[in-house]
CSV table of C-alpha atoms in Angstrom, one decimal:
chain,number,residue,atom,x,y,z
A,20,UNK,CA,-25.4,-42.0,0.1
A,21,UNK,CA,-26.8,-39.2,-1.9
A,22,UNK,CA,-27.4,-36.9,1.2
A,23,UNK,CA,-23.6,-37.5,2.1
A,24,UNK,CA,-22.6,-36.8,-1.4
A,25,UNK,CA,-24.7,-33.3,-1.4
A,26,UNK,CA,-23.1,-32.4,2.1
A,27,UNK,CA,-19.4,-32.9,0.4
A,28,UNK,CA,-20.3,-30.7,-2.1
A,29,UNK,CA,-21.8,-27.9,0.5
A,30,UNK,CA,-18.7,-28.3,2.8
A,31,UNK,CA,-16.4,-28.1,-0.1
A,32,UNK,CA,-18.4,-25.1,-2.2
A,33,UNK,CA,-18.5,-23.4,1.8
A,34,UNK,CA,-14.2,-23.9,1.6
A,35,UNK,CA,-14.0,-22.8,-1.4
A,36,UNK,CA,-15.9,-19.2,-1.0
A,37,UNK,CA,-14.4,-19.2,2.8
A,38,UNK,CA,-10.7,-19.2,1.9
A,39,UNK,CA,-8.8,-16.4,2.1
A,40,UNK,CA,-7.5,-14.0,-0.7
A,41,UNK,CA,-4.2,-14.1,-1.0
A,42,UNK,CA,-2.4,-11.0,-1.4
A,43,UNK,CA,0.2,-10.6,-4.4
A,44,UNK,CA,1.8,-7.8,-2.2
A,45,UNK,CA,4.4,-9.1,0.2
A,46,UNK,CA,5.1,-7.2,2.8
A,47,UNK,CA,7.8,-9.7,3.9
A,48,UNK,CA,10.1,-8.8,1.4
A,49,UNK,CA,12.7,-5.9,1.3
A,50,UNK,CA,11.8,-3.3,-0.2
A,51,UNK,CA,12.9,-1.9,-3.9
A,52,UNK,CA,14.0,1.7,-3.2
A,53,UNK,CA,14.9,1.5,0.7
A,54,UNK,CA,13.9,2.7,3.8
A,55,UNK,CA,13.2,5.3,6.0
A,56,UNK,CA,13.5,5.2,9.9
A,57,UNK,CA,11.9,8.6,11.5
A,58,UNK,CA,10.7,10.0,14.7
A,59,UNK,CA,7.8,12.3,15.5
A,60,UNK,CA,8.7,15.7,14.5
A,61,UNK,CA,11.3,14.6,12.1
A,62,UNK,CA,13.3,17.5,9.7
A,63,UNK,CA,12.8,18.1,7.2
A,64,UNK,CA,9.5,17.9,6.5
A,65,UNK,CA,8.3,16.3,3.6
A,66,UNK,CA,11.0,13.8,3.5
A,67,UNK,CA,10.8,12.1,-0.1
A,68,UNK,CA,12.0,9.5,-2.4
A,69,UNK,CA,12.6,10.1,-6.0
A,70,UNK,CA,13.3,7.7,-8.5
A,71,UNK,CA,10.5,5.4,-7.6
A,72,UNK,CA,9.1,3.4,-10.7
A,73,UNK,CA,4.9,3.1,-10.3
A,74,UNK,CA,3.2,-0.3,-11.1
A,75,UNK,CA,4.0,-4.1,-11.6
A,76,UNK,CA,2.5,-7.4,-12.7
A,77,UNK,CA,0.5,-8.2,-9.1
A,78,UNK,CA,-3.2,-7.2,-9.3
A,79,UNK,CA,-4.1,-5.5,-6.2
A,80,UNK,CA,-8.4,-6.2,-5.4
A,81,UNK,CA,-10.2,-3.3,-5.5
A,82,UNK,CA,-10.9,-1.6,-1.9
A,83,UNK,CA,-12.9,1.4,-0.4
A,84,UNK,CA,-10.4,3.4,-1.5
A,85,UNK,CA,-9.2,1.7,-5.1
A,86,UNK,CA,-12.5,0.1,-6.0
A,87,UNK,CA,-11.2,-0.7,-9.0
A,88,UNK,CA,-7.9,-2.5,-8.2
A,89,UNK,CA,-4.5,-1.8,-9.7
A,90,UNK,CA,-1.2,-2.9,-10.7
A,91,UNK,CA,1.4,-3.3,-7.8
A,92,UNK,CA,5.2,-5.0,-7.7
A,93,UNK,CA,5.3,-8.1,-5.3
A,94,UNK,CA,8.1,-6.2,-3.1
A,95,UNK,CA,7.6,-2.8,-1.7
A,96,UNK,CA,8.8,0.1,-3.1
A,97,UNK,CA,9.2,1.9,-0.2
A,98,UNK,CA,9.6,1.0,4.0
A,99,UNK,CA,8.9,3.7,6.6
A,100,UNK,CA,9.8,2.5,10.2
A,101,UNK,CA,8.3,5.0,12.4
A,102,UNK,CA,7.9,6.1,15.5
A,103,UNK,CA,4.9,8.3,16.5
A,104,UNK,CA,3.8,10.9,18.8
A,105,UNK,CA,1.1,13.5,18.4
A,106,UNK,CA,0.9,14.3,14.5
A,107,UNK,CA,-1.0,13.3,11.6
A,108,UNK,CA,1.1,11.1,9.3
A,109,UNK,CA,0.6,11.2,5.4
A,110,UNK,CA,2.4,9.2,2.6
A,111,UNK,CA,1.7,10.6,-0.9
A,112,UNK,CA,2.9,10.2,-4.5
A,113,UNK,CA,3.7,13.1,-7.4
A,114,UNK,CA,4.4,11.6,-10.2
A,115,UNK,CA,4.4,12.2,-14.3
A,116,UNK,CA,1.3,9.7,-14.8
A,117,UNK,CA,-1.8,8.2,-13.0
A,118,UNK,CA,-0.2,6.0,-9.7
A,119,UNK,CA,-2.2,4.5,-6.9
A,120,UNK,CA,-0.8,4.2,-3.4
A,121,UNK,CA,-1.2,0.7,-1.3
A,122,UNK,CA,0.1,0.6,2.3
A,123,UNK,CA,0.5,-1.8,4.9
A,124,UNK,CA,0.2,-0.5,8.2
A,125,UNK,CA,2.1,-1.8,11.3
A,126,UNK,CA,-1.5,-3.7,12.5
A,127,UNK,CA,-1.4,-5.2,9.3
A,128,UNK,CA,-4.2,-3.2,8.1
A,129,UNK,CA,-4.4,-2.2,4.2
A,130,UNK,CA,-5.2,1.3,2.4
A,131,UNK,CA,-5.1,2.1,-0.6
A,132,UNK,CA,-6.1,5.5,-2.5
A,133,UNK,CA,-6.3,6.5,-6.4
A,134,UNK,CA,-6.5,10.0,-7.3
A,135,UNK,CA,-6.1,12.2,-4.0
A,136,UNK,CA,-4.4,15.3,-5.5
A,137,UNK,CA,-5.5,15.5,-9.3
A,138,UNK,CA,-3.7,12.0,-10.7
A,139,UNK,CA,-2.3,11.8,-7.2
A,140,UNK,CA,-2.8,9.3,-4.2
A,141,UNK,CA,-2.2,10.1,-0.6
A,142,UNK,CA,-2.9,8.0,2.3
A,143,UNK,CA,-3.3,10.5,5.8
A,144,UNK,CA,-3.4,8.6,9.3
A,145,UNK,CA,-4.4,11.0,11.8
A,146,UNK,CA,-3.9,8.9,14.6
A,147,UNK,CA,-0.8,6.8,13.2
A,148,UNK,CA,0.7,4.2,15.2
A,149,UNK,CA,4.8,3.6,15.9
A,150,UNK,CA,5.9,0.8,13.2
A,151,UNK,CA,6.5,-0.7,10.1
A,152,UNK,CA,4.9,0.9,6.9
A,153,UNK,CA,5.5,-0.8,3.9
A,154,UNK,CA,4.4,1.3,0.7
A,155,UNK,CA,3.7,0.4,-2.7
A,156,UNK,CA,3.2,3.1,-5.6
A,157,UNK,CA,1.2,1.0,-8.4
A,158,UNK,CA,-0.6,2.0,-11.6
A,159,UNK,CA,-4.3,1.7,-12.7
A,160,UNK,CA,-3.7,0.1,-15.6
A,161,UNK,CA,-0.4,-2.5,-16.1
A,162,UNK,CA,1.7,0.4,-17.5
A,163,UNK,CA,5.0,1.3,-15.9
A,164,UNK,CA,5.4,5.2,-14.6
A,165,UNK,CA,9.0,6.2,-13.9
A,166,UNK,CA,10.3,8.7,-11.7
A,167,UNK,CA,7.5,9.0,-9.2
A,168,UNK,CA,8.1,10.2,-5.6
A,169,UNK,CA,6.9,9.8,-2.5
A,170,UNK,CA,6.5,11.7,-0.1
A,171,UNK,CA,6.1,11.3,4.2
A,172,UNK,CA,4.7,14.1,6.0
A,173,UNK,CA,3.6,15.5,9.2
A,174,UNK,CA,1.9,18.6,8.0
């Protein structure tokens, strides 16, 4: 009995450290601030989107590129559905205060970046795939930053 009980507790302790993270981010929802559908080569180039407002209650995990987390909506603010060919695609933020930049890339793959250009993220794929591109523009702390813009590049 007690060598049954202590392999509960291993497979349960083992389930609890293998379950998955979930993610506050949903990349299933539509996004806050709309969409962009562009081709390789597109014109102008940067296209943007002002108005954009940074942060939201959702704790991102800290990653490679945001080791310390930050503060994301659930939704995202942003969806790029593109299709590529052979340039370098970057997503970026300006804004009046310190953002972070999360993106879901069409594999499903995340990135996230803090302080690129000064208080800046940006996010460069040099070999970027055709797809979705959901993008988030969060905050390192749970303040709110309005009026931030992206920005979607080849250059």
């Amino acid at each position: 009995m007690k060598t049954l009980l202590k392999t509960a507790i291993a497979v349960a302790l083992t389930a609890t450290f293998l379950a998955p993270v979930a993610s506050a981010q949903n990349y299933g929802l539509n996004p806050a601030f709309g969409t962009a559908r562009l081709s390789a080569g597109f014109m102008p180039d940067p296209v943007s989107r002002r108005g954009i407002q940074a942060g939201g209650d959702n704790h991102f995990t800290g990653s490679q590129g945001c080791p310390g987390g930050g503060w994301f909506a659930n939704a995202p603010d942003y969806r790029l559905q593109y299709r590529a060919g052979n340039y370098p695609l970057t997503i970026y933020v300006d804004a009046p205060g310190d953002t972070m930049l999360l993106v879901n890339d069409p594999s499903a793959q995340w990135y996230c970046n803090d302080n690129s250009i000064g208080l800046n993220p940006a996010i460069r794929f040099n070999r970027p795939s055709s797809g979705q591109y959901d993008i988030w523009v969060g905050t390192y702390n749970r303040s709110r930053v309005r009026n931030a813009t992206i920005y979607i590049s080849e250059r």
